[in-house]
Short mmCIF file of C-alpha atoms in Angstrom, two decimals:
data_model
loop_
_atom_site.label_atom_id
_atom_site.label_comp_id
_atom_site.label_asym_id
_atom_site.label_seq_id
_atom_site.Cartn_x
_atom_site.Cartn_y
_atom_site.Cartn_z
CA VAL O 138 51.95 46.35 -25.68
CA LEU O 139 48.98 44.36 -26.85
CA TYR O 140 46.55 42.96 -24.22
CA ASN O 141 48.23 45.01 -21.50
CA LEU O 142 44.78 46.39 -20.54
CA VAL O 143 42.20 43.85 -19.25
CA THR O 144 38.49 44.08 -18.31
CA ASN O 145 35.44 41.76 -17.99
CA ASN O 146 31.86 41.58 -19.24
CA VAL O 147 29.22 41.99 -16.54
CA SER O 148 25.65 40.60 -16.18
CA VAL O 149 23.57 42.27 -13.50
CA VAL O 150 19.94 42.04 -12.41
CA GLU O 151 17.93 45.21 -12.83
CA GLY O 152 18.07 47.28 -9.64
CA GLU O 153 21.29 45.70 -8.35
CA THR O 154 24.93 46.88 -8.51
CA ALA O 155 27.47 46.23 -11.27
CA ILE O 156 31.26 46.33 -10.78
CA ILE O 157 33.38 47.55 -13.71
CA SER O 158 37.09 46.77 -13.59
CA CYS O 159 40.01 48.15 -15.64
CA ARG O 160 43.34 46.40 -14.93
CA VAL O 161 46.82 47.09 -16.33
CA LYS O 162 49.40 44.30 -16.38
CA ASN O 163 52.46 46.50 -16.87
CA ASN O 164 51.90 50.21 -16.31
CA ASP O 165 54.50 52.81 -17.15
CA ASP O 166 52.68 55.59 -15.25
CA SER O 167 50.14 55.98 -18.04
CA VAL O 168 46.69 57.41 -17.17
CA ILE O 169 43.65 55.10 -16.87
CA GLN O 170 40.13 56.29 -17.54
CA LEU O 171 36.63 54.74 -17.88
CA LEU O 172 34.09 55.82 -20.53
CA ASN O 173 30.34 55.05 -20.79
CA PRO O 174 28.65 53.70 -23.97
CA ASN O 175 28.26 57.31 -25.18
CA ARG O 176 32.06 57.77 -24.76
CA GLN O 177 31.59 60.16 -21.87
CA THR O 178 34.30 59.98 -19.22
CA ILE O 179 33.08 58.43 -16.01
CA TYR O 180 36.43 58.44 -14.18
CA PHE O 181 39.77 59.98 -15.14
CA ARG O 182 42.21 58.36 -12.76
CA ASP O 183 40.38 58.83 -9.42
CA VAL O 184 38.34 61.86 -10.49
CA ARG O 185 34.70 61.56 -11.63
CA PRO O 186 33.79 64.20 -14.25
CA LEU O 187 30.34 62.65 -14.88
CA LYS O 188 27.68 63.95 -12.51
CA ASP O 189 25.96 60.59 -12.04
CA SER O 190 26.31 59.74 -8.36
CA ARG O 191 25.43 56.09 -8.97
CA PHE O 192 29.04 55.63 -10.12
CA GLN O 193 31.40 55.30 -7.18
CA LEU O 194 35.13 54.64 -6.98
CA VAL O 195 35.90 51.31 -5.35
CA ASN O 196 39.67 51.19 -5.89
CA PHE O 197 42.33 53.14 -7.75
CA SER O 198 46.01 52.35 -8.23
CA ASP O 199 48.63 52.43 -10.98
CA ASN O 200 47.42 49.00 -12.09
CA GLU O 201 43.65 49.11 -11.45
CA LEU O 202 40.57 51.28 -11.72
CA LEU O 203 37.52 49.68 -10.03
CA VAL O 204 34.12 51.42 -10.28
CA SER O 205 30.64 50.41 -9.03
CA LEU O 206 27.31 51.29 -10.66
CA SER O 207 24.31 50.98 -8.31
CA ASN O 208 20.60 50.64 -9.07
CA VAL O 209 21.25 49.45 -12.60
CA SER O 210 18.46 50.00 -15.15
CA LEU O 211 17.92 48.94 -18.75
CA SER O 212 19.28 52.28 -19.95
CA ASP O 213 22.67 51.42 -18.41
CA GLU O 214 23.11 48.45 -20.70
CA GLY O 215 25.85 48.72 -23.32
CA ARG O 216 29.62 48.71 -23.97
CA TYR O 217 31.89 50.51 -21.47
CA VAL O 218 35.47 51.43 -22.46
CA CYS O 219 38.63 51.12 -20.38
CA GLN O 220 41.28 53.42 -21.89
CA LEU O 221 45.00 53.62 -21.19
CA TYR O 222 46.82 56.74 -22.41
CA THR O 223 49.83 55.25 -24.16
CA ASP O 224 51.30 55.75 -27.56
CA PRO O 225 49.23 54.55 -29.29
CA PRO O 226 46.30 54.56 -26.76
CA GLN O 227 44.97 51.16 -25.64
CA GLU O 228 41.30 50.27 -25.13
CA ALA O 229 39.44 47.30 -23.63
CA TYR O 230 35.65 46.82 -23.64
CA ALA O 231 33.29 45.64 -20.90
CA ASP O 232 29.72 44.80 -21.97
CA ILE O 233 27.09 45.27 -19.27
CA THR O 234 23.98 43.09 -19.73
CA VAL O 235 20.94 43.93 -17.61
CA LEU O 236 18.75 40.97 -16.61
CA VAL O 237 15.06 41.52 -15.91
CA PRO O 238 13.35 38.71 -13.96
CA PRO O 239 9.83 37.67 -14.97
CA GLY O 240 6.81 38.48 -12.87
CA ASN O 241 5.14 35.85 -10.74
CA PRO O 242 4.09 32.91 -12.94
CA ILE O 243 0.40 32.80 -13.74
CA LEU O 244 -1.09 29.27 -13.67
CA GLU O 245 -4.51 28.64 -15.20
CA SER O 246 -6.48 25.50 -16.03
CA ARG O 247 -9.26 24.99 -18.54
CA GLU O 248 -11.47 23.30 -15.94
CA GLU O 249 -11.16 23.04 -12.18
CA ILE O 250 -12.58 19.50 -11.87
CA VAL O 251 -11.82 16.75 -14.40
CA SER O 252 -13.38 13.29 -14.71
CA GLU O 253 -11.04 10.31 -15.04
CA GLY O 254 -10.12 9.47 -18.62
CA ASN O 255 -10.64 13.04 -19.85
CA GLU O 256 -8.05 15.51 -21.09
CA THR O 257 -7.35 18.84 -19.42
CA GLU O 258 -5.16 21.81 -20.35
CA ILE O 259 -3.08 23.95 -17.98
CA THR O 260 -1.22 27.12 -19.01
CA CYS O 261 1.69 28.84 -17.29
CA THR O 262 2.77 32.40 -18.21
CA ALA O 263 6.03 34.19 -17.35
CA MET O 264 5.58 37.87 -18.16
CA GLY O 265 8.08 40.68 -18.90
CA SER O 266 11.50 39.05 -18.62
CA LYS O 267 14.84 39.70 -20.25
CA PRO O 268 16.00 37.42 -21.72
CA ALA O 269 13.02 35.15 -22.44
CA SER O 270 12.27 32.59 -19.73
CA THR O 271 12.21 28.82 -20.16
CA ILE O 272 9.23 26.93 -18.68
CA LYS O 273 9.39 23.33 -17.46
CA TRP O 274 6.59 21.09 -16.16
CA MET O 275 6.41 18.41 -13.47
CA LYS O 276 3.52 16.18 -12.36
CA GLY O 277 4.56 14.93 -8.95
CA ASP O 278 8.13 13.77 -9.62
CA GLN O 279 7.46 13.05 -13.31
CA PRO O 280 8.72 15.59 -15.90
CA LEU O 281 6.25 16.57 -18.64
CA GLN O 282 6.64 18.42 -21.92
CA GLY O 283 4.60 21.54 -22.67
CA GLU O 284 4.22 23.66 -25.80
CA ALA O 285 5.73 27.16 -25.45
CA THR O 286 5.08 30.43 -27.32
CA VAL O 287 7.32 33.52 -26.98
CA GLU O 288 6.07 37.10 -27.44
CA GLU O 289 8.59 39.96 -27.75
CA LEU O 290 7.59 43.24 -26.13
CA TYR O 291 9.70 46.42 -25.90
CA ASP O 292 13.42 46.88 -25.10
CA ARG O 293 14.04 43.20 -25.79
CA MET O 294 11.53 42.14 -23.11
CA PHE O 295 9.62 38.86 -23.53
CA THR O 296 6.50 37.07 -22.33
CA VAL O 297 6.50 33.26 -22.50
CA THR O 298 3.40 31.03 -22.29
CA SER O 299 3.52 27.23 -22.04
CA ARG O 300 0.51 24.93 -22.51
CA LEU O 301 0.37 21.47 -20.96
CA ARG O 302 -2.20 18.89 -22.10
CA LEU O 303 -2.64 15.66 -20.15
CA THR O 304 -5.18 12.87 -19.73
CA VAL O 305 -5.97 12.24 -16.05
CA SER O 306 -6.75 9.09 -14.08
CA LYS O 307 -8.08 8.57 -10.57
CA GLU O 308 -4.49 8.19 -9.33
CA ASP O 309 -3.89 11.83 -10.37
CA ASP O 310 -6.41 13.15 -7.84
CA GLY O 311 -4.57 15.43 -5.41
CA VAL O 312 -1.29 15.29 -7.38
CA ALA O 313 0.54 18.61 -7.85
CA VAL O 314 1.26 19.96 -11.34
CA ILE O 315 4.24 22.33 -11.09
CA CYS O 316 5.27 25.10 -13.49
CA ILE O 317 9.00 25.87 -13.10
CA ILE O 318 10.46 29.12 -14.47
CA ASP O 319 14.09 28.92 -15.58
CA HIS O 320 15.74 32.36 -15.83
CA PRO O 321 19.27 33.62 -15.02
CA ALA O 322 17.86 36.37 -12.79
CA VAL O 323 15.85 34.07 -10.47
CA LYS O 324 16.13 30.66 -8.80
CA ASP O 325 13.43 28.21 -7.68
CA PHE O 326 10.70 30.31 -9.27
CA GLN O 327 7.58 28.18 -9.64
CA ALA O 328 3.84 27.84 -9.24
CA GLN O 329 1.75 24.71 -8.68
CA LYS O 330 -1.81 23.48 -8.90
CA TYR O 331 -3.33 20.34 -7.39
CA LEU O 332 -5.41 18.23 -9.75
CA GLU O 333 -8.97 17.46 -8.72
CA VAL O 334 -10.12 14.30 -10.48
CA GLN O 335 -13.54 12.70 -10.16
CA TYR O 336 -13.76 8.92 -10.60
CA LYS O 337 -16.38 6.18 -10.39
CA PRO O 338 -16.67 4.09 -7.21
CA GLU O 339 -14.35 1.31 -6.14
CA VAL O 340 -16.43 -1.52 -4.59
CA GLN O 341 -15.42 -4.35 -2.25
CA ILE O 342 -17.64 -6.89 -0.44
CA VAL O 343 -16.39 -7.86 3.03
CA VAL O 344 -17.66 -10.96 4.88
CA GLU O 345 -18.38 -9.94 8.47
CA PHE O 346 -19.78 -13.36 9.50
CA PRO O 347 -19.05 -16.28 9.44
CA GLU O 348 -15.25 -16.43 9.48
CA GLY O 349 -15.06 -19.86 7.80
CA LEU O 350 -17.34 -21.81 5.48
CA THR O 351 -21.01 -20.92 5.24
CA ARG O 352 -23.11 -23.85 6.48
CA GLU O 353 -26.79 -24.67 6.74
CA GLY O 354 -28.57 -23.03 9.67
CA GLU O 355 -25.94 -20.31 10.13
CA ASN O 356 -26.30 -16.57 9.47
CA LEU O 357 -24.53 -14.54 6.80
CA GLU O 358 -23.55 -10.87 7.11
CA LEU O 359 -21.93 -8.95 4.23
CA THR O 360 -20.76 -5.33 4.09
CA CYS O 361 -20.36 -3.40 0.83
CA LYS O 362 -17.52 -0.89 1.02
CA ALA O 363 -17.53 1.72 -1.76
CA LYS O 364 -15.46 4.85 -2.24
CA GLY O 365 -15.34 7.29 -5.11
CA LYS O 366 -15.25 10.98 -5.98
CA PRO O 367 -17.83 12.25 -5.44
CA HIS O 368 -18.85 9.78 -2.72
CA PRO O 369 -21.28 7.12 -4.03
CA HIS O 370 -24.84 8.37 -3.59
CA GLN O 371 -26.48 4.98 -4.11
CA ILE O 372 -25.62 1.39 -3.08
CA ASN O 373 -27.84 -1.54 -4.15
CA TRP O 374 -27.80 -5.28 -3.46
CA LEU O 375 -29.12 -7.86 -5.93
CA LYS O 376 -28.87 -11.56 -6.71
CA VAL O 377 -27.58 -12.29 -10.20
CA ASP O 378 -30.06 -14.21 -12.41
CA ASP O 379 -32.32 -15.06 -9.48
CA ASP O 380 -34.80 -13.61 -7.01
CA PHE O 381 -33.48 -12.09 -3.82
CA PRO O 382 -34.26 -14.14 -0.66
CA SER O 383 -37.52 -12.84 0.79
CA HIS O 384 -36.31 -12.60 4.37
CA ALA O 385 -32.90 -11.03 3.58
CA VAL O 386 -32.41 -7.76 5.44
CA ILE O 387 -30.59 -4.81 3.81
CA THR O 388 -29.48 -1.97 6.08
CA GLY O 389 -27.59 0.71 4.19
CA SER O 390 -24.57 -1.06 2.74
CA ASP O 391 -25.02 -4.23 4.87
CA LEU O 392 -26.74 -7.47 3.81
CA PHE O 393 -27.96 -9.96 6.46
CA ILE O 394 -29.40 -13.44 5.76
CA GLU O 395 -30.29 -15.76 8.64
CA ASN O 396 -30.80 -19.54 8.78
CA LEU O 397 -28.99 -20.35 5.54
CA ASN O 398 -29.94 -23.27 3.33
CA LYS O 399 -28.84 -24.51 -0.07
CA SER O 400 -31.63 -22.69 -1.89
CA TYR O 401 -29.76 -19.44 -1.18
CA ASN O 402 -26.73 -20.50 -3.26
CA GLY O 403 -25.83 -18.03 -5.99
CA THR O 404 -24.02 -14.77 -6.80
CA TYR O 405 -24.82 -11.69 -4.73
CA ARG O 406 -23.81 -8.33 -6.21
CA CYS O 407 -23.27 -4.92 -4.65
CA VAL O 408 -23.62 -2.01 -7.10
CA ALA O 409 -22.44 1.53 -6.20
CA SER O 410 -22.87 4.63 -8.37
CA ASN O 411 -22.02 8.33 -8.42
CA LEU O 412 -22.04 11.15 -10.99
CA VAL O 413 -19.13 9.63 -12.94
CA GLY O 414 -20.45 6.07 -13.27
CA GLU O 415 -21.11 2.82 -11.44
CA ALA O 416 -19.14 -0.27 -10.39
CA TYR O 417 -19.88 -3.53 -8.60
CA ASP O 418 -18.37 -6.45 -6.72
CA ASP O 419 -19.70 -10.04 -6.54
CA TYR O 420 -19.87 -12.58 -3.71
CA ILE O 421 -20.54 -16.23 -4.58
CA LEU O 422 -22.47 -17.99 -1.82
CA TYR O 423 -22.25 -21.78 -1.46
CA VAL O 424 -23.97 -23.28 1.57
CA TYR O 425 -22.33 -26.45 2.94
CA ASP O 426 -23.88 -29.21 5.05
CA VAL O 427 -24.06 -28.84 8.80
CA LEU O 428 -20.71 -29.62 10.36
CA THR O 429 -20.84 -32.72 12.67
CA THR O 430 -18.04 -34.37 14.62
CA THR O 431 -17.66 -38.06 15.71
CA PRO O 432 -17.26 -38.29 19.53
CA PRO O 433 -14.40 -40.51 20.73
CA PRO O 434 -15.40 -44.02 22.01
CA THR O 435 -15.92 -44.19 25.76
CA THR O 436 -14.99 -47.06 28.11
CA THR O 437 -17.36 -47.81 30.99
CA THR O 438 -16.20 -49.87 33.98
CA ILE O 439 -18.83 -52.27 35.35
CA ASN O 440 -18.43 -53.78 38.83
CA ALA O 441 -20.12 -57.23 39.07
CA PHE O 442 -20.28 -59.55 42.05
CA GLN O 443 -19.89 -63.32 41.93
CA GLY O 444 -23.19 -64.98 41.21
CA THR O 445 -24.73 -61.94 39.44
CA VAL O 446 -25.38 -61.40 35.73
CA SER O 447 -23.91 -58.36 33.98
CA HIS O 448 -25.29 -56.94 30.74
CA LEU O 449 -23.03 -55.05 28.30
CA SER O 450 -24.21 -53.08 25.29
CA CYS O 451 -22.09 -51.66 22.50
CA ARG O 452 -23.10 -48.66 20.34
CA VAL O 453 -21.18 -47.16 17.45
CA LEU O 454 -21.84 -43.51 16.64
CA THR O 455 -21.26 -42.64 13.00
CA PRO O 456 -21.48 -39.30 11.25
CA SER O 457 -24.86 -38.40 9.85
CA HIS O 458 -23.32 -38.09 6.42
CA PRO O 459 -20.24 -39.47 4.70
CA PHE O 460 -17.13 -37.37 4.36
CA LEU O 461 -17.02 -34.93 1.43
CA HIS O 462 -14.46 -33.67 -0.95
CA PHE O 463 -14.71 -30.86 -3.49
CA SER O 464 -14.43 -30.93 -7.22
CA SER O 465 -12.78 -28.23 -9.31
CA ASP O 466 -16.05 -26.32 -9.52
CA GLY O 467 -16.40 -26.21 -5.73
CA ALA O 468 -19.33 -28.71 -5.42
CA PRO O 469 -19.08 -31.50 -2.83
CA GLN O 470 -19.04 -35.17 -3.97
CA LYS O 471 -19.51 -38.38 -1.93
CA ILE O 472 -16.72 -40.95 -1.60
CA ASP O 473 -17.91 -44.61 -1.57
CA HIS O 474 -14.82 -46.05 0.08
CA ALA O 475 -15.47 -43.83 3.11
CA VAL O 476 -18.72 -45.74 3.69
CA ILE O 477 -16.84 -49.06 3.42
CA GLY O 478 -14.29 -47.86 5.95
CA GLY O 479 -17.07 -46.94 8.38
CA ILE O 480 -18.59 -50.44 8.14
CA VAL O 481 -15.23 -52.08 8.81
CA ALA O 482 -14.78 -49.90 11.90
CA VAL O 483 -18.21 -50.99 13.21
CA VAL O 484 -17.37 -54.70 12.75
CA VAL O 485 -14.02 -54.37 14.54
CA PHE O 486 -15.60 -52.52 17.44
CA ALA O 487 -18.38 -55.17 17.76
CA MET O 488 -15.77 -57.96 17.96
CA LEU O 489 -13.97 -56.12 20.75
CA CYS O 490 -17.22 -55.88 22.68
CA LEU O 491 -17.81 -59.65 22.23
CA LEU O 492 -14.39 -60.50 23.64
CA ILE O 493 -15.08 -58.36 26.70
CA VAL O 494 -18.41 -60.19 27.34
CA LEU O 495 -16.83 -63.67 27.04
CA GLY O 496 -14.03 -62.73 29.38
CA ARG O 497 -16.38 -61.61 32.10
CA TYR O 498 -18.52 -64.79 31.72
CA PHE O 499 -15.60 -67.19 32.35
CA ALA O 500 -14.44 -65.10 35.27
CA ARG O 501 -17.78 -65.61 37.08
CA HIS O 502 -17.61 -69.48 36.89
CA LYS O 503 -14.22 -69.92 38.55
CA GLY O 504 -14.38 -71.82 42.12
CA THR O 505 -12.54 -74.04 44.71
CA TYR O 506 -13.29 -77.34 46.79
CA PHE O 507 -11.49 -79.24 49.56
CA THR O 508 -10.76 -83.05 50.23
CA HIS O 509 -9.32 -84.53 53.44
CA GLU O 510 -7.28 -87.75 53.60
CA ALA O 511 -6.21 -89.23 56.99
CA LYS O 512 -2.64 -90.13 57.40
CA GLY O 513 -2.04 -93.77 58.40
CA ALA O 514 -5.40 -95.11 57.26
CA ASP O 515 -3.76 -97.19 54.59
CA ASP O 516 -1.77 -99.15 57.24
CA ALA O 517 -4.85 -100.09 59.38
CA ALA O 518 -5.60 -103.83 59.82
CA ASP O 519 -9.30 -103.39 59.26
CA ALA O 520 -11.91 -100.77 58.46
CA ASP O 521 -12.74 -99.93 62.07
CA THR O 522 -9.13 -99.24 62.82
CA ALA O 523 -8.82 -97.09 59.72
CA ILE O 524 -11.79 -94.96 60.77
CA ILE O 525 -10.39 -94.53 64.24
CA ASN O 526 -6.98 -93.59 62.88
CA ALA O 527 -8.62 -91.19 60.45
CA GLU O 528 -10.62 -89.38 63.10
CA GLY O 529 -7.63 -89.10 65.39
CA GLY O 530 -5.40 -87.73 62.70
CA HIS O 531 -7.87 -85.18 61.33
CA ASN O 532 -6.31 -82.22 63.04
CA ASN O 533 -2.85 -83.01 61.72
CA SER O 534 -3.85 -83.58 58.16
CA ASP O 535 -2.80 -81.20 55.41
CA ASP O 536 -5.47 -79.56 53.35
CA LYS O 537 -5.29 -80.48 49.74
CA LYS O 538 -6.97 -78.26 47.20
CA GLU O 539 -8.06 -79.02 43.73
CA TYR O 540 -9.25 -76.45 41.18
CA TYR O 541 -11.41 -76.82 38.18
CA ILE O 542 -12.64 -74.44 35.61
#
């Protein structure tokens, strides 16, 4: 019966154990035996004629012969035969393939330290594997493509070398380049190297003081922050297209200028350098006028007594300079209508002061006087009688008041 005898091909790593299986679907009590590639009988039923103790019986029945081969070597590779004694005899073939893992990957670079913008070359070698290994590259989490060469050795053994060329930047400093070996005999087999990239300085000027606008009479303090690889060995301050202020103080990376005035306006530059190159950052200084504020008007209460003279004075405090606005190039410009508005405010305030003075003047000249008229004097027969009636009725008369202003 065709295909009544079944077996399987086996791949095994050198030094490990292979399992060879001979299975019969429908057995009519026929004998099963296993032969090696040289057609020598390894097992006849459950008996082992071959004196190689690495072969051991795992299971035997009418339908199966299961044999293990330990410590497999390259010499064990080949075609094994399962044979069933029928008429005619039946055979099935199991190919054993021995896998040899590569040695530890060897990672080498053309130079240990690379300057930014330059190209470097890294090689990765997987030696003595069967079959040939496949090499993949990663830079961080980015896959890269290398150029591989394969060298065949003995007994179908191979050595594979892959070369990776890449141009580096300062962002690559400290990034891992990983060589990954892909082979059926091993998993997660890799080697890595961290890039060491030198780059020119990065420069930044930081204003330590003042926090807002720079104004006349104030101090200015700048700090030049520079980093690079290697660390910048020199930091210089200069004023672009002009002489540096004579009393400016430079301490290391700090620049200090006191008592600012408009003659100091200009561009101040910090230059940092190392073995790779130099870089700079600019600070544009513009000194503004002294900041002044207009105090709010105050009201003074004056206590004056009747019959005294009070003197009032009015003063208007105005800013020492008109308000400013800035043009597109950052320079201040005067606004004429601001001056007009200031004059109007002065006139209005002076009129208010005049009204206050007039009010207090009329208040001082207000007074009272009394007149007395005797009741019954109009009915007297003569003047003497009227006088007498007036004197007698003085106490009962009503006071009449008249006011004038």
